[in-house]
Backbone as numpy.savetxt, mean C-alpha at the origin, in Angstrom:
# Nx Ny Nz CAx CAy CAz Cx Cy Cz
-22.02 -18.33 21.89 -20.57 -17.71 21.53 -20.75 -17.43 20.08
-20.34 -16.27 19.57 -20.23 -16.04 18.14 -18.76 -15.91 17.70
-18.61 -16.24 16.42 -17.43 -16.23 15.79 -17.20 -15.23 14.67
-16.35 -14.33 14.70 -16.31 -13.32 13.52 -15.68 -13.98 12.43
-16.18 -13.60 11.22 -15.56 -14.13 9.88 -14.43 -13.28 9.53
-13.48 -13.78 8.97 -12.34 -13.02 8.39 -12.75 -12.68 7.03
-13.31 -11.48 6.89 -13.82 -11.02 5.59 -12.87 -10.75 4.66
-13.33 -10.48 3.26 -12.63 -10.25 2.18 -11.83 -8.86 2.56
-12.63 -7.98 3.21 -11.99 -6.59 3.49 -10.87 -6.74 4.42
-11.07 -7.77 5.38 -9.85 -7.88 6.30 -8.71 -8.59 5.73
-8.93 -9.42 4.61 -7.81 -9.86 3.83 -7.22 -8.76 3.09
-7.99 -7.80 2.55 -7.41 -6.66 1.86 -6.57 -5.98 2.89
-6.88 -5.81 4.16 -6.08 -5.12 5.17 -4.67 -5.80 5.34
-4.68 -7.11 5.18 -3.33 -7.82 5.29 -2.64 -7.63 3.98
-3.32 -7.63 2.84 -2.51 -7.36 1.56 -2.02 -6.08 1.58
-2.78 -4.98 2.07 -2.29 -3.64 2.05 -1.14 -3.41 3.06
-1.19 -4.16 4.09 -0.08 -4.14 5.08 1.23 -4.79 4.57
1.10 -5.69 3.54 2.35 -6.17 2.93 2.88 -5.24 1.76
2.09 -4.49 1.16 2.47 -3.61 -0.09 3.83 -2.82 0.37
4.06 -2.11 1.45 5.23 -1.54 1.63 6.45 -2.41 1.58
6.25 -3.62 2.07 7.33 -4.62 2.08 7.71 -5.07 0.50
6.66 -4.98 -0.29 6.80 -5.28 -1.75 7.57 -4.14 -2.30
7.34 -2.81 -2.02 8.02 -1.70 -2.41 9.41 -1.79 -2.04
9.72 -1.99 -0.99 11.07 -2.22 -0.44 11.78 -3.34 -1.34
11.10 -4.29 -1.51 11.74 -5.49 -2.30 12.04 -4.88 -3.68
11.18 -4.16 -4.26 11.46 -3.60 -5.62 12.64 -2.71 -5.50
12.75 -1.81 -4.58 13.85 -0.97 -4.44 15.27 -1.66 -4.48
15.13 -2.90 -3.80 16.36 -3.46 -3.41 16.65 -4.61 -4.56
15.82 -4.80 -5.47 15.89 -5.81 -6.53 17.17 -5.91 -7.31
17.87 -6.96 -7.18 18.94 -7.16 -8.00 20.30 -6.64 -7.19
20.17 -6.12 -6.03 21.20 -5.53 -5.47 21.88 -6.34 -4.27
21.27 -7.52 -4.10 21.75 -8.28 -2.92 22.99 -9.01 -3.19
23.28 -9.34 -4.42 24.56 -10.03 -4.80 25.79 -9.18 -4.96
25.53 -7.92 -4.98 26.77 -6.93 -5.14 27.30 -6.57 -3.95
28.60 -6.30 -3.86 29.18 -5.81 -2.68 28.72 -4.47 -2.40
28.99 -4.03 -0.97 28.60 -2.63 -0.64 29.44 -1.75 -1.43
30.64 -2.01 -1.52 31.71 -1.12 -2.19 31.12 -0.72 -3.67
30.47 -1.74 -4.42 30.01 -1.52 -5.61 28.61 -1.09 -5.78
28.09 -0.54 -4.64 26.77 -0.02 -4.64 25.69 -1.07 -4.23
26.02 -2.28 -3.91 25.12 -3.24 -3.65 24.33 -3.02 -2.24
23.38 -3.63 -1.99 22.46 -3.43 -0.86 23.25 -3.52 0.44
23.11 -2.54 1.34 23.82 -2.58 2.44 22.78 -2.73 3.73
22.78 -4.09 4.17 22.07 -4.54 5.24 22.50 -3.91 6.58
23.68 -3.45 6.62 24.08 -2.78 7.84 23.51 -1.43 8.22
23.04 -0.78 6.94 22.50 0.51 7.18 21.51 0.70 5.96
20.38 -0.06 5.99 19.41 -0.15 5.00 18.81 1.12 4.62
18.38 1.94 5.76 17.70 3.37 5.36 18.44 4.03 4.59
19.83 4.34 4.98 20.73 5.12 4.35 20.97 4.69 2.86
21.09 3.32 2.75 21.24 2.80 1.29 19.97 3.12 0.57
18.84 2.94 1.09 17.70 3.31 0.14 17.70 4.87 -0.03
17.96 5.73 0.94 17.84 7.04 0.73 18.86 7.53 -0.35
19.93 6.74 -0.54 20.88 7.12 -1.58 20.65 6.73 -2.84
19.50 5.85 -3.18 19.18 5.39 -4.49 18.55 6.49 -5.34
18.64 6.28 -6.59 18.20 7.16 -7.70 17.18 6.37 -8.56
16.47 7.24 -9.42 15.70 6.73 -10.52 14.60 5.75 -9.87
14.35 4.63 -10.63 13.17 3.75 -10.04 13.48 3.21 -8.70
14.59 2.99 -8.26 14.79 2.57 -6.84 14.32 3.62 -5.84
14.55 4.82 -6.22 14.18 5.87 -5.25 12.75 6.02 -5.23
12.04 5.80 -6.40 10.70 6.07 -6.39 9.93 4.93 -5.88
10.68 3.62 -5.93 10.03 2.38 -5.19 10.17 2.76 -3.66
11.26 3.22 -3.23 11.33 3.63 -1.85 10.29 4.75 -1.47
10.11 5.80 -2.33 9.11 6.63 -2.01 7.70 6.18 -2.02
7.42 5.22 -2.91 6.14 4.48 -2.90 5.92 3.63 -1.64
7.02 3.21 -1.26 7.06 2.49 0.22 6.57 3.27 1.30
7.11 4.51 1.44 6.70 5.49 2.31 5.30 5.91 2.36
4.82 6.11 1.08 3.56 6.60 0.91 2.53 5.47 1.24
2.80 4.27 0.90 2.04 3.19 1.05 1.96 2.91 2.63
3.01 3.20 3.39 2.97 3.07 4.86 1.98 4.26 5.32
2.04 5.53 4.75 1.27 6.49 5.25 -0.41 6.23 4.98
-0.58 5.51 3.91 -1.91 5.29 3.56 -2.67 4.25 4.54
-1.73 3.36 5.08 -2.37 2.28 5.95 -3.37 2.54 7.02
-2.84 3.57 7.98 -3.84 3.91 9.05 -5.18 4.33 8.66
-5.37 5.11 7.75 -6.70 5.52 7.21 -7.53 4.26 6.74
-6.85 3.45 5.84 -7.40 2.32 5.33 -7.89 1.33 6.38
-6.96 1.13 7.36 -7.29 0.12 8.39 -8.47 0.67 9.25
-8.46 1.95 9.50 -9.66 2.49 10.43 -10.80 2.46 9.54
-10.84 2.77 8.42 -12.06 2.73 7.52 -12.62 1.55 7.44
-11.94 0.46 7.28 -12.41 -0.95 7.11 -13.13 -1.41 8.59
-12.33 -1.02 9.70 -12.73 -1.49 10.99 -14.08 -0.71 11.33
-14.10 0.60 11.12 -15.28 1.40 11.28 -16.40 0.89 10.43
-16.22 0.64 9.18 -17.25 0.04 8.38 -17.83 -1.26 9.00
-16.90 -2.11 9.50 -17.43 -3.26 10.18 -18.20 -3.01 11.37
-17.68 -2.13 12.21 -18.34 -1.85 13.54 -19.77 -1.25 13.10
-19.82 -0.48 12.22 -21.19 0.11 11.86 -22.11 -0.71 11.18
-21.68 -1.95 10.87 -22.35 -3.18 10.31 -22.94 -2.73 8.74
-21.88 -2.16 8.13 -22.05 -1.85 6.72 -22.39 -3.13 5.94
-23.05 -3.15 4.76 -23.13 -4.21 4.03 -21.91 -4.93 3.53
-21.60 -6.10 4.01 -20.30 -6.64 4.01 -19.88 -6.79 2.48
-20.82 -7.13 1.58 -20.44 -7.17 0.14 -19.98 -5.88 -0.42
-20.41 -4.98 0.05 -19.98 -3.59 -0.48 -18.62 -3.26 0.17
-18.41 -3.39 1.48 -17.15 -3.15 2.07 -16.15 -3.94 1.56
-16.37 -5.27 1.05 -15.38 -6.13 0.47 -14.96 -5.63 -0.87
-16.02 -5.21 -1.65 -15.64 -4.72 -2.86 -14.90 -3.36 -2.82
-15.39 -2.67 -2.08 -14.55 -1.27 -2.02 -13.05 -1.39 -1.40
-12.99 -2.33 -0.46 -11.58 -2.66 -0.08 -10.75 -3.36 -1.00
-11.35 -4.26 -1.77 -10.62 -4.88 -2.93 -10.17 -3.82 -3.94
-11.07 -3.02 -4.36 -10.77 -1.88 -5.22 -9.68 -1.11 -4.82
-9.69 -0.63 -3.51 -8.78 0.09 -2.92 -7.42 -0.53 -3.02
-7.19 -1.72 -2.71 -5.95 -2.51 -2.81 -5.47 -2.57 -4.10
-6.39 -2.82 -5.02 -5.87 -2.86 -6.50 -5.45 -1.51 -7.06
-6.11 -0.30 -6.69 -5.66 0.94 -6.80 -4.20 1.27 -6.37
-4.07 0.77 -5.12 -2.68 1.02 -4.52 -1.74 0.22 -5.18
-1.94 -0.89 -5.67 -0.97 -1.68 -6.56 -0.71 -0.93 -7.71
-1.68 -0.44 -8.41 -1.53 0.32 -9.60 -0.63 1.50 -9.22
-1.12 2.25 -8.16 -0.37 3.38 -7.74 1.24 3.03 -7.63
1.48 1.96 -6.95 3.03 1.55 -6.91 3.72 1.50 -8.30
2.88 0.65 -9.22 3.46 0.56 -10.51 3.67 1.81 -11.23
2.75 2.75 -11.19 2.92 4.00 -11.80 4.02 4.88 -11.22
4.23 4.74 -9.91 5.16 5.37 -9.15 6.54 4.95 -9.58
6.81 3.50 -9.68 8.03 3.18 -10.08 8.41 3.47 -11.54
7.26 3.37 -12.44 7.43 3.63 -13.83 7.47 5.23 -14.22
7.37 6.02 -13.16 7.49 7.40 -13.30 6.46 8.09 -14.04
5.21 7.56 -13.93 4.12 8.02 -14.55 3.33 9.01 -13.70
3.88 10.16 -13.36 3.45 11.02 -12.21 1.99 11.44 -12.45
1.41 11.74 -13.51 0.09 12.18 -13.55 -0.93 11.14 -13.32
-0.67 9.82 -14.03 -1.47 8.75 -13.76 -1.40 8.32 -12.27
-0.24 8.37 -11.75 -0.12 7.98 -10.32 -0.91 8.90 -9.50
-0.77 10.19 -9.65 -1.56 11.16 -8.89 -3.08 11.00 -8.88
-3.58 10.67 -10.20 -5.10 10.25 -10.38 -5.42 9.10 -9.54
-4.53 8.01 -9.61 -4.81 6.85 -9.02 -4.76 6.97 -7.47
-3.93 7.86 -6.92 -3.88 8.09 -5.45 -5.15 8.81 -5.06
-5.65 9.87 -5.91 -6.82 10.45 -5.49 -8.14 9.57 -5.49
-8.19 8.70 -6.61 -9.23 7.67 -6.60 -9.12 6.78 -5.53
-8.07 6.19 -5.06 -7.83 5.41 -3.85 -8.34 6.11 -2.65
-7.87 7.45 -2.56 -8.40 8.05 -1.26 -9.87 8.33 -1.38
-10.62 8.53 -2.45 -11.96 8.57 -2.47 -12.57 7.15 -2.03
-12.11 6.19 -2.58 -12.62 4.83 -2.14 -12.40 4.56 -0.78
-11.29 5.09 -0.11 -10.99 4.86 1.24 -12.06 5.72 2.13
-12.39 6.92 1.56 -13.46 7.75 2.13 -14.79 7.08 2.04
-15.03 6.54 0.94 -16.31 5.83 0.92 -16.43 4.66 1.75
-15.37 3.67 1.98 -15.45 2.66 2.89 -15.70 3.28 4.29
-15.04 4.28 4.57 -15.39 4.98 5.91 -16.84 5.23 6.17
-17.39 5.88 5.21 -18.75 6.32 5.42 -19.81 5.45 4.93
-19.57 4.21 4.35 -20.54 3.22 3.89 -21.46 2.76 4.86
-20.90 2.78 6.21 -21.86 2.19 7.25 -22.86 3.16 8.09
-22.60 4.49 7.66 -23.30 5.40 8.24 -24.87 5.38 7.64
-25.74 5.52 8.50 -27.17 5.54 7.99 -27.91 6.70 8.25
């Protein structure tokens, strides 16, 4: 019987899966103690509340949506790289860099640094493609 290791790349999958939750937390930050009438967080209708936000809260919510959108490709790339028996160290490093880039992307999105954010998005996409193809020989 063989046992699969939980690789660094798999840990990166977990971290990437949690990033949208972090974005939602950023968007809601400081609004839990306020009443709904005063614009505080509305747990009865959270999506509508998030959709009504402006400035950095709206950008954090948009970063949440984009982060969710990036997940399937990243998950698939890591799994395919493992299935193709790519060099584990390379997969781990690329997955780690992807997650760091996505964290930077979120920070740039919230900070309204659009050009930097877009450059980071493209770089993260290229790393994701690299992960996908790293196991092909």
